[in-house]
Amino acid sequence: MRVLVLGGTLEARRLSLWLAADPAFHPILSLAGRTRTPQYAGPELRVGGFGGTEGLSRFLHDEAIACVVDATHPFALRMRAAAHEACRARGVPYLRLERPPWRPEAGDRWHVYPDLETALEGVVRSARRVFAVLARNQIHALGSYPQLRFLVRTVEPLERVPANVEAIAMRPPYRFEEDLALLRARAVEALLFRNSGGLGGSAKIRAARVLGLAMHVIEPALPKVEPSVATVAEAYEWLRALRAGRSR
Ligand SMILES: NC(=O)c1ccc[n+]([C@@H]2O[C@H](COP(=O)([O-])OP(=O)(O)OC[C@H]3O[C@@H](n4cnc5c(N)ncnc54)[C@H](OP(=O)(O)O)[C@@H]3O)[C@@H](O)[C@H]2O)c1
């Protein structure tokens, strides 16, 4: 069964590898192309946009795709809407792999905001040295807070950053020990991040917890799509059930 896995997350990569190891499936992992040298050892990878809903709809038809698993990042809203709509138009089964958001534990100094602007207002009242994990196009906004020093991390190096920002480029998955060492080395006082959940970025939260740092969490209300599962294992089981239903 030909399965299009819309990626850009660790979960998408894992699901594609699981499917590739099962002769019942032929996964095609699709990436937007934001990372110049993607790390994927699976059989079929395609890179670049489809050309909106129309383009994806054509791709589903031309490539005889039997099912789409949308495992894009929770904040990749355009791709999600296009995938949902193209599948509906073509009658192709769609599944959203939506990893659960991170949640605070007892004792966490966890502050939730609807957007970056209000989050920065919260940060400026309580910290000076901040580890900010944001989208690339949000980094320039940090320049409006010269009284704060920011450390930012991106997968690909940033070409230009505001004067109060130190940028490092690192590839996920990030490890707890490395994040703990990073936060200690830069004497970070607070974390600022979008609540995207998932395996790849949870190490910074565990490290901040150990150090008792404040966590400023951007958590907008995002639209939900159905059907949806929360884990790679559930997505795999859903696909197996779909396939079993078809071969009966
Ligand atoms: N948003 C984030 O913060 C974030 C963080 C980590 C990883 N990512 C990953 O980075 C990619 C781009 O994110 P974004 O926020 O720019 O998404 P977006 O705003 O939803 O998508 C913008 C456009 O990029 C193309 N695209 C997105 N995901 C694609 C995929 N998996 N395969 C092929 N084309 C794709 C589509 O182009 P066409 O219209 O031409 O088809 C889409 O309209 C996604 O794959 C996402 O999973 C995003």
PDB file of N, CA, C and O in Angstrom, residues 103-161:
ATOM      1  N   ARG A 103       3.266  19.044  28.894  1.00  0.00           N
ATOM      2  CA  ARG A 103       2.485  19.508  30.029  1.00  0.00           C
ATOM      3  C   ARG A 103       3.404  19.708  31.232  1.00  0.00           C
ATOM      4  O   ARG A 103       4.380  18.975  31.392  1.00  0.00           O
ATOM      5  N   PRO A 104       3.064  20.679  32.104  1.00  0.00           N
ATOM      6  CA  PRO A 104       3.929  20.914  33.260  1.00  0.00           C
ATOM      7  C   PRO A 104       3.800  19.803  34.283  1.00  0.00           C
ATOM      8  O   PRO A 104       2.777  19.113  34.336  1.00  0.00           O
ATOM      9  N   GLU A 105       4.823  19.623  35.083  1.00  0.00           N
ATOM     10  CA  GLU A 105       4.774  18.706  36.224  1.00  0.00           C
ATOM     11  C   GLU A 105       4.700  19.542  37.497  1.00  0.00           C
ATOM     12  O   GLU A 105       4.994  20.744  37.467  1.00  0.00           O
ATOM     13  N   ALA A 106       4.338  18.870  38.599  1.00  0.00           N
ATOM     14  CA  ALA A 106       4.217  19.580  39.881  1.00  0.00           C
ATOM     15  C   ALA A 106       5.525  20.313  40.158  1.00  0.00           C
ATOM     16  O   ALA A 106       6.606  19.737  40.026  1.00  0.00           O
ATOM     17  N   GLY A 107       5.419  21.575  40.510  1.00  0.00           N
ATOM     18  CA  GLY A 107       6.609  22.359  40.859  1.00  0.00           C
ATOM     19  C   GLY A 107       7.202  23.136  39.696  1.00  0.00           C
ATOM     20  O   GLY A 107       8.060  23.998  39.908  1.00  0.00           O
ATOM     21  N   ASP A 108       6.768  22.847  38.467  1.00  0.00           N
ATOM     22  CA  ASP A 108       7.294  23.602  37.321  1.00  0.00           C
ATOM     23  C   ASP A 108       6.838  25.053  37.385  1.00  0.00           C
ATOM     24  O   ASP A 108       5.684  25.332  37.738  1.00  0.00           O
ATOM     25  N   ARG A 109       7.734  25.962  36.995  1.00  0.00           N
ATOM     26  CA  ARG A 109       7.352  27.384  36.873  1.00  0.00           C
ATOM     27  C   ARG A 109       6.948  27.588  35.414  1.00  0.00           C
ATOM     28  O   ARG A 109       7.746  27.981  34.595  1.00  0.00           O
ATOM     29  N   TRP A 110       5.715  27.275  35.106  1.00  0.00           N
ATOM     30  CA  TRP A 110       5.221  27.110  33.732  1.00  0.00           C
ATOM     31  C   TRP A 110       4.200  28.208  33.437  1.00  0.00           C
ATOM     32  O   TRP A 110       3.157  28.266  34.089  1.00  0.00           O
ATOM     33  N   HIS A 111       4.488  29.082  32.490  1.00  0.00           N
ATOM     34  CA  HIS A 111       3.601  30.206  32.192  1.00  0.00           C
ATOM     35  C   HIS A 111       3.151  30.104  30.739  1.00  0.00           C
ATOM     36  O   HIS A 111       3.996  29.988  29.850  1.00  0.00           O
ATOM     37  N   VAL A 112       1.851  30.155  30.511  1.00  0.00           N
ATOM     38  CA  VAL A 112       1.312  29.943  29.157  1.00  0.00           C
ATOM     39  C   VAL A 112       0.822  31.273  28.570  1.00  0.00           C
ATOM     40  O   VAL A 112       0.189  32.072  29.269  1.00  0.00           O
ATOM     41  N   TYR A 113       1.118  31.487  27.274  1.00  0.00           N
ATOM     42  CA  TYR A 113       0.704  32.710  26.576  1.00  0.00           C
ATOM     43  C   TYR A 113       0.144  32.320  25.202  1.00  0.00           C
ATOM     44  O   TYR A 113       0.563  31.321  24.617  1.00  0.00           O
ATOM     45  N   PRO A 114      -0.752  33.154  24.659  1.00  0.00           N
ATOM     46  CA  PRO A 114      -1.316  32.812  23.339  1.00  0.00           C
ATOM     47  C   PRO A 114      -0.384  33.124  22.176  1.00  0.00           C
ATOM     48  O   PRO A 114      -0.556  32.587  21.086  1.00  0.00           O
ATOM     49  N   ASP A 115       0.590  34.020  22.364  1.00  0.00           N
ATOM     50  CA  ASP A 115       1.471  34.390  21.241  1.00  0.00           C
ATOM     51  C   ASP A 115       2.814  34.887  21.750  1.00  0.00           C
ATOM     52  O   ASP A 115       3.006  35.087  22.960  1.00  0.00           O
ATOM     53  N   LEU A 116       3.734  35.120  20.807  1.00  0.00           N
ATOM     54  CA  LEU A 116       5.102  35.516  21.156  1.00  0.00           C
ATOM     55  C   LEU A 116       5.137  36.878  21.855  1.00  0.00           C
ATOM     56  O   LEU A 116       5.879  37.074  22.817  1.00  0.00           O
ATOM     57  N   GLU A 117       4.314  37.781  21.354  1.00  0.00           N
ATOM     58  CA  GLU A 117       4.332  39.143  21.908  1.00  0.00           C
ATOM     59  C   GLU A 117       4.027  39.144  23.407  1.00  0.00           C
ATOM     60  O   GLU A 117       4.773  39.719  24.206  1.00  0.00           O
ATOM     61  N   THR A 118       2.957  38.474  23.800  1.00  0.00           N
ATOM     62  CA  THR A 118       2.588  38.459  25.228  1.00  0.00           C
ATOM     63  C   THR A 118       3.596  37.635  26.029  1.00  0.00           C
ATOM     64  O   THR A 118       3.888  37.952  27.181  1.00  0.00           O
ATOM     65  N   ALA A 119       4.143  36.596  25.399  1.00  0.00           N
ATOM     66  CA  ALA A 119       5.151  35.786  26.094  1.00  0.00           C
ATOM     67  C   ALA A 119       6.381  36.644  26.418  1.00  0.00           C
ATOM     68  O   ALA A 119       6.925  36.579  27.525  1.00  0.00           O
ATOM     69  N   LEU A 120       6.807  37.474  25.467  1.00  0.00           N
ATOM     70  CA  LEU A 120       7.980  38.318  25.701  1.00  0.00           C
ATOM     71  C   LEU A 120       7.716  39.322  26.814  1.00  0.00           C
ATOM     72  O   LEU A 120       8.610  39.637  27.608  1.00  0.00           O
ATOM     73  N   GLU A 121       6.491  39.795  26.927  1.00  0.00           N
ATOM     74  CA  GLU A 121       6.150  40.708  28.030  1.00  0.00           C
ATOM     75  C   GLU A 121       6.288  39.992  29.372  1.00  0.00           C
ATOM     76  O   GLU A 121       6.709  40.583  30.357  1.00  0.00           O
ATOM     77  N   GLY A 122       5.918  38.716  29.393  1.00  0.00           N
ATOM     78  CA  GLY A 122       6.075  37.914  30.621  1.00  0.00           C
ATOM     79  C   GLY A 122       7.546  37.664  30.935  1.00  0.00           C
ATOM     80  O   GLY A 122       7.983  37.781  32.079  1.00  0.00           O
ATOM     81  N   VAL A 123       8.327  37.368  29.914  1.00  0.00           N
ATOM     82  CA  VAL A 123       9.746  37.057  30.109  1.00  0.00           C
ATOM     83  C   VAL A 123      10.485  38.276  30.653  1.00  0.00           C
ATOM     84  O   VAL A 123      11.268  38.179  31.605  1.00  0.00           O
ATOM     85  N   VAL A 124      10.215  39.417  30.075  1.00  0.00           N
ATOM     86  CA  VAL A 124      10.990  40.622  30.401  1.00  0.00           C
ATOM     87  C   VAL A 124      10.814  41.013  31.879  1.00  0.00           C
ATOM     88  O   VAL A 124      11.698  41.646  32.465  1.00  0.00           O
ATOM     89  N   ARG A 125       9.715  40.597  32.483  1.00  0.00           N
ATOM     90  CA  ARG A 125       9.470  40.928  33.891  1.00  0.00           C
ATOM     91  C   ARG A 125      10.268  40.050  34.844  1.00  0.00           C
ATOM     92  O   ARG A 125      10.373  40.358  36.018  1.00  0.00           O
ATOM     93  N   SER A 126      10.808  38.906  34.339  1.00  0.00           N
ATOM     94  CA  SER A 126      11.347  37.935  35.300  1.00  0.00           C
ATOM     95  C   SER A 126      12.739  37.385  34.980  1.00  0.00           C
ATOM     96  O   SER A 126      13.283  36.637  35.782  1.00  0.00           O
ATOM     97  N   ALA A 127      13.324  37.694  33.834  1.00  0.00           N
ATOM     98  CA  ALA A 127      14.612  37.059  33.507  1.00  0.00           C
ATOM     99  C   ALA A 127      15.464  37.989  32.652  1.00  0.00           C
ATOM    100  O   ALA A 127      14.964  38.962  32.077  1.00  0.00           O
ATOM    101  N   ARG A 128      16.735  37.680  32.574  1.00  0.00           N
ATOM    102  CA  ARG A 128      17.651  38.440  31.702  1.00  0.00           C
ATOM    103  C   ARG A 128      18.268  37.540  30.635  1.00  0.00           C
ATOM    104  O   ARG A 128      18.491  37.962  29.521  1.00  0.00           O
ATOM    105  N   ARG A 129      18.586  36.281  30.996  1.00  0.00           N
ATOM    106  CA  ARG A 129      19.253  35.383  30.047  1.00  0.00           C
ATOM    107  C   ARG A 129      18.270  34.262  29.695  1.00  0.00           C
ATOM    108  O   ARG A 129      17.865  33.481  30.559  1.00  0.00           O
ATOM    109  N   VAL A 130      17.918  34.203  28.414  1.00  0.00           N
ATOM    110  CA  VAL A 130      16.784  33.370  27.988  1.00  0.00           C
ATOM    111  C   VAL A 130      17.192  32.444  26.854  1.00  0.00           C
ATOM    112  O   VAL A 130      17.818  32.887  25.887  1.00  0.00           O
ATOM    113  N   PHE A 131      16.812  31.180  26.970  1.00  0.00           N
ATOM    114  CA  PHE A 131      16.966  30.235  25.857  1.00  0.00           C
ATOM    115  C   PHE A 131      15.638  30.226  25.103  1.00  0.00           C
ATOM    116  O   PHE A 131      14.606  29.834  25.667  1.00  0.00           O
ATOM    117  N   ALA A 132      15.651  30.694  23.845  1.00  0.00           N
ATOM    118  CA  ALA A 132      14.411  30.834  23.075  1.00  0.00           C
ATOM    119  C   ALA A 132      14.420  29.854  21.909  1.00  0.00           C
ATOM    120  O   ALA A 132      15.315  29.902  21.071  1.00  0.00           O
ATOM    121  N   VAL A 133      13.433  28.972  21.884  1.00  0.00           N
ATOM    122  CA  VAL A 133      13.323  28.011  20.776  1.00  0.00           C
ATOM    123  C   VAL A 133      12.067  28.389  19.989  1.00  0.00           C
ATOM    124  O   VAL A 133      10.941  28.120  20.417  1.00  0.00           O
ATOM    125  N   LEU A 134      12.289  29.033  18.848  1.00  0.00           N
ATOM    126  CA  LEU A 134      11.193  29.637  18.089  1.00  0.00           C
ATOM    127  C   LEU A 134      11.349  29.302  16.616  1.00  0.00           C
ATOM    128  O   LEU A 134      12.362  28.727  16.199  1.00  0.00           O
ATOM    129  N   ALA A 135      10.362  29.692  15.810  1.00  0.00           N
ATOM    130  CA  ALA A 135      10.499  29.557  14.354  1.00  0.00           C
ATOM    131  C   ALA A 135      11.522  30.592  13.879  1.00  0.00           C
ATOM    132  O   ALA A 135      11.682  31.649  14.493  1.00  0.00           O
ATOM    133  N   ARG A 136      12.189  30.281  12.761  1.00  0.00           N
ATOM    134  CA  ARG A 136      13.228  31.192  12.249  1.00  0.00           C
ATOM    135  C   ARG A 136      12.700  32.606  12.053  1.00  0.00           C
ATOM    136  O   ARG A 136      13.377  33.575  12.346  1.00  0.00           O
ATOM    137  N   ASN A 137      11.466  32.696  11.553  1.00  0.00           N
ATOM    138  CA  ASN A 137      10.948  34.032  11.243  1.00  0.00           C
ATOM    139  C   ASN A 137      10.477  34.804  12.482  1.00  0.00           C
ATOM    140  O   ASN A 137       9.980  35.910  12.363  1.00  0.00           O
ATOM    141  N   GLN A 138      10.640  34.219  13.673  1.00  0.00           N
ATOM    142  CA  GLN A 138      10.278  34.926  14.909  1.00  0.00           C
ATOM    143  C   GLN A 138      11.504  35.548  15.593  1.00  0.00           C
ATOM    144  O   GLN A 138      11.350  36.350  16.513  1.00  0.00           O
ATOM    145  N   ILE A 139      12.699  35.134  15.150  1.00  0.00           N
ATOM    146  CA  ILE A 139      13.917  35.529  15.876  1.00  0.00           C
ATOM    147  C   ILE A 139      14.125  37.048  15.853  1.00  0.00           C
ATOM    148  O   ILE A 139      14.548  37.642  16.845  1.00  0.00           O
ATOM    149  N   HIS A 140      13.773  37.689  14.728  1.00  0.00           N
ATOM    150  CA  HIS A 140      14.019  39.140  14.620  1.00  0.00           C
ATOM    151  C   HIS A 140      13.262  39.914  15.707  1.00  0.00           C
ATOM    152  O   HIS A 140      13.711  40.962  16.159  1.00  0.00           O
ATOM    153  N   ALA A 141      12.102  39.372  16.170  1.00  0.00           N
ATOM    154  CA  ALA A 141      11.302  40.066  17.191  1.00  0.00           C
ATOM    155  C   ALA A 141      12.067  40.205  18.510  1.00  0.00           C
ATOM    156  O   ALA A 141      11.777  41.098  19.319  1.00  0.00           O
ATOM    157  N   LEU A 142      13.053  39.333  18.727  1.00  0.00           N
ATOM    158  CA  LEU A 142      13.798  39.373  19.984  1.00  0.00           C
ATOM    159  C   LEU A 142      14.647  40.644  20.085  1.00  0.00           C
ATOM    160  O   LEU A 142      15.002  41.078  21.180  1.00  0.00           O
ATOM    161  N   GLY A 143      14.957  41.239  18.935  1.00  0.00           N
ATOM    162  CA  GLY A 143      15.756  42.465  18.902  1.00  0.00           C
ATOM    163  C   GLY A 143      15.058  43.645  19.572  1.00  0.00           C
ATOM    164  O   GLY A 143      15.708  44.623  19.948  1.00  0.00           O
ATOM    165  N   SER A 144      13.747  43.565  19.751  1.00  0.00           N
ATOM    166  CA  SER A 144      13.007  44.648  20.398  1.00  0.00           C
ATOM    167  C   SER A 144      13.173  44.641  21.915  1.00  0.00           C
ATOM    168  O   SER A 144      12.598  45.485  22.606  1.00  0.00           O
ATOM    169  N   TYR A 145      13.925  43.656  22.443  1.00  0.00           N
ATOM    170  CA  TYR A 145      14.128  43.558  23.894  1.00  0.00           C
ATOM    171  C   TYR A 145      15.622  43.569  24.202  1.00  0.00           C
ATOM    172  O   TYR A 145      16.187  42.579  24.662  1.00  0.00           O
ATOM    173  N   PRO A 146      16.286  44.723  23.959  1.00  0.00           N
ATOM    174  CA  PRO A 146      17.749  44.781  24.119  1.00  0.00           C
ATOM    175  C   PRO A 146      18.197  44.536  25.560  1.00  0.00           C
ATOM    176  O   PRO A 146      19.372  44.204  25.783  1.00  0.00           O
ATOM    177  N   GLN A 147      17.284  44.674  26.524  1.00  0.00           N
ATOM    178  CA  GLN A 147      17.653  44.426  27.929  1.00  0.00           C
ATOM    179  C   GLN A 147      17.789  42.927  28.229  1.00  0.00           C
ATOM    180  O   GLN A 147      18.283  42.533  29.282  1.00  0.00           O
ATOM    181  N   LEU A 148      17.347  42.066  27.297  1.00  0.00           N
ATOM    182  CA  LEU A 148      17.455  40.609  27.455  1.00  0.00           C
ATOM    183  C   LEU A 148      18.560  40.064  26.559  1.00  0.00           C
ATOM    184  O   LEU A 148      18.812  40.600  25.478  1.00  0.00           O
ATOM    185  N   ARG A 149      19.218  38.965  27.013  1.00  0.00           N
ATOM    186  CA  ARG A 149      20.191  38.240  26.177  1.00  0.00           C
ATOM    187  C   ARG A 149      19.539  36.915  25.805  1.00  0.00           C
ATOM    188  O   ARG A 149      19.132  36.156  26.694  1.00  0.00           O
ATOM    189  N   PHE A 150      19.472  36.635  24.517  1.00  0.00           N
ATOM    190  CA  PHE A 150      18.823  35.397  24.065  1.00  0.00           C
ATOM    191  C   PHE A 150      19.849  34.440  23.470  1.00  0.00           C
ATOM    192  O   PHE A 150      20.741  34.854  22.722  1.00  0.00           O
ATOM    193  N   LEU A 151      19.665  33.168  23.783  1.00  0.00           N
ATOM    194  CA  LEU A 151      20.347  32.091  23.079  1.00  0.00           C
ATOM    195  C   LEU A 151      19.271  31.423  22.236  1.00  0.00           C
ATOM    196  O   LEU A 151      18.213  31.073  22.763  1.00  0.00           O
ATOM    197  N   VAL A 152      19.501  31.283  20.921  1.00  0.00           N
ATOM    198  CA  VAL A 152      18.507  30.608  20.077  1.00  0.00           C
ATOM    199  C   VAL A 152      19.164  29.427  19.374  1.00  0.00           C
ATOM    200  O   VAL A 152      20.363  29.428  19.111  1.00  0.00           O
ATOM    201  N   ARG A 153      18.328  28.423  19.070  1.00  0.00           N
ATOM    202  CA  ARG A 153      18.850  27.221  18.407  1.00  0.00           C
ATOM    203  C   ARG A 153      17.986  26.926  17.186  1.00  0.00           C
ATOM    204  O   ARG A 153      16.751  26.872  17.292  1.00  0.00           O
ATOM    205  N   THR A 154      18.643  26.728  16.048  1.00  0.00           N
ATOM    206  CA  THR A 154      17.926  26.356  14.832  1.00  0.00           C
ATOM    207  C   THR A 154      18.647  25.163  14.192  1.00  0.00           C
ATOM    208  O   THR A 154      19.816  24.901  14.486  1.00  0.00           O
ATOM    209  N   VAL A 155      17.942  24.469  13.299  1.00  0.00           N
ATOM    210  CA  VAL A 155      18.550  23.305  12.638  1.00  0.00           C
ATOM    211  C   VAL A 155      19.589  23.778  11.615  1.00  0.00           C
ATOM    212  O   VAL A 155      20.716  23.303  11.577  1.00  0.00           O
ATOM    213  N   GLU A 156      19.202  24.745  10.793  1.00  0.00           N
ATOM    214  CA  GLU A 156      20.136  25.341   9.828  1.00  0.00           C
ATOM    215  C   GLU A 156      20.660  26.643  10.427  1.00  0.00           C
ATOM    216  O   GLU A 156      19.908  27.358  11.093  1.00  0.00           O
ATOM    217  N   PRO A 157      21.935  26.995  10.159  1.00  0.00           N
ATOM    218  CA  PRO A 157      22.461  28.250  10.715  1.00  0.00           C
ATOM    219  C   PRO A 157      21.654  29.462  10.240  1.00  0.00           C
ATOM    220  O   PRO A 157      21.145  29.477   9.128  1.00  0.00           O
ATOM    221  N   LEU A 158      21.548  30.471  11.109  1.00  0.00           N
ATOM    222  CA  LEU A 158      20.864  31.718  10.744  1.00  0.00           C
ATOM    223  C   LEU A 158      21.895  32.676  10.172  1.00  0.00           C
ATOM    224  O   LEU A 158      23.021  32.746  10.670  1.00  0.00           O
ATOM    225  N   GLU A 159      21.515  33.418   9.145  1.00  0.00           N
ATOM    226  CA  GLU A 159      22.494  34.326   8.537  1.00  0.00           C
ATOM    227  C   GLU A 159      22.656  35.614   9.317  1.00  0.00           C
ATOM    228  O   GLU A 159      23.758  36.107   9.508  1.00  0.00           O
ATOM    229  N   ARG A 160      21.547  36.161   9.791  1.00  0.00           N
ATOM    230  CA  ARG A 160      21.633  37.431  10.508  1.00  0.00           C
ATOM    231  C   ARG A 160      20.733  37.375  11.747  1.00  0.00           C
ATOM    232  O   ARG A 160      19.589  36.922  11.634  1.00  0.00           O
ATOM    233  N   VAL A 161      21.258  37.813  12.891  1.00  0.00           N
ATOM    234  CA  VAL A 161      20.428  37.840  14.101  1.00  0.00           C
ATOM    235  C   VAL A 161      20.615  39.193  14.786  1.00  0.00           C
ATOM    236  O   VAL A 161      21.647  39.844  14.606  1.00  0.00           O
TER     237      VAL A 161
END
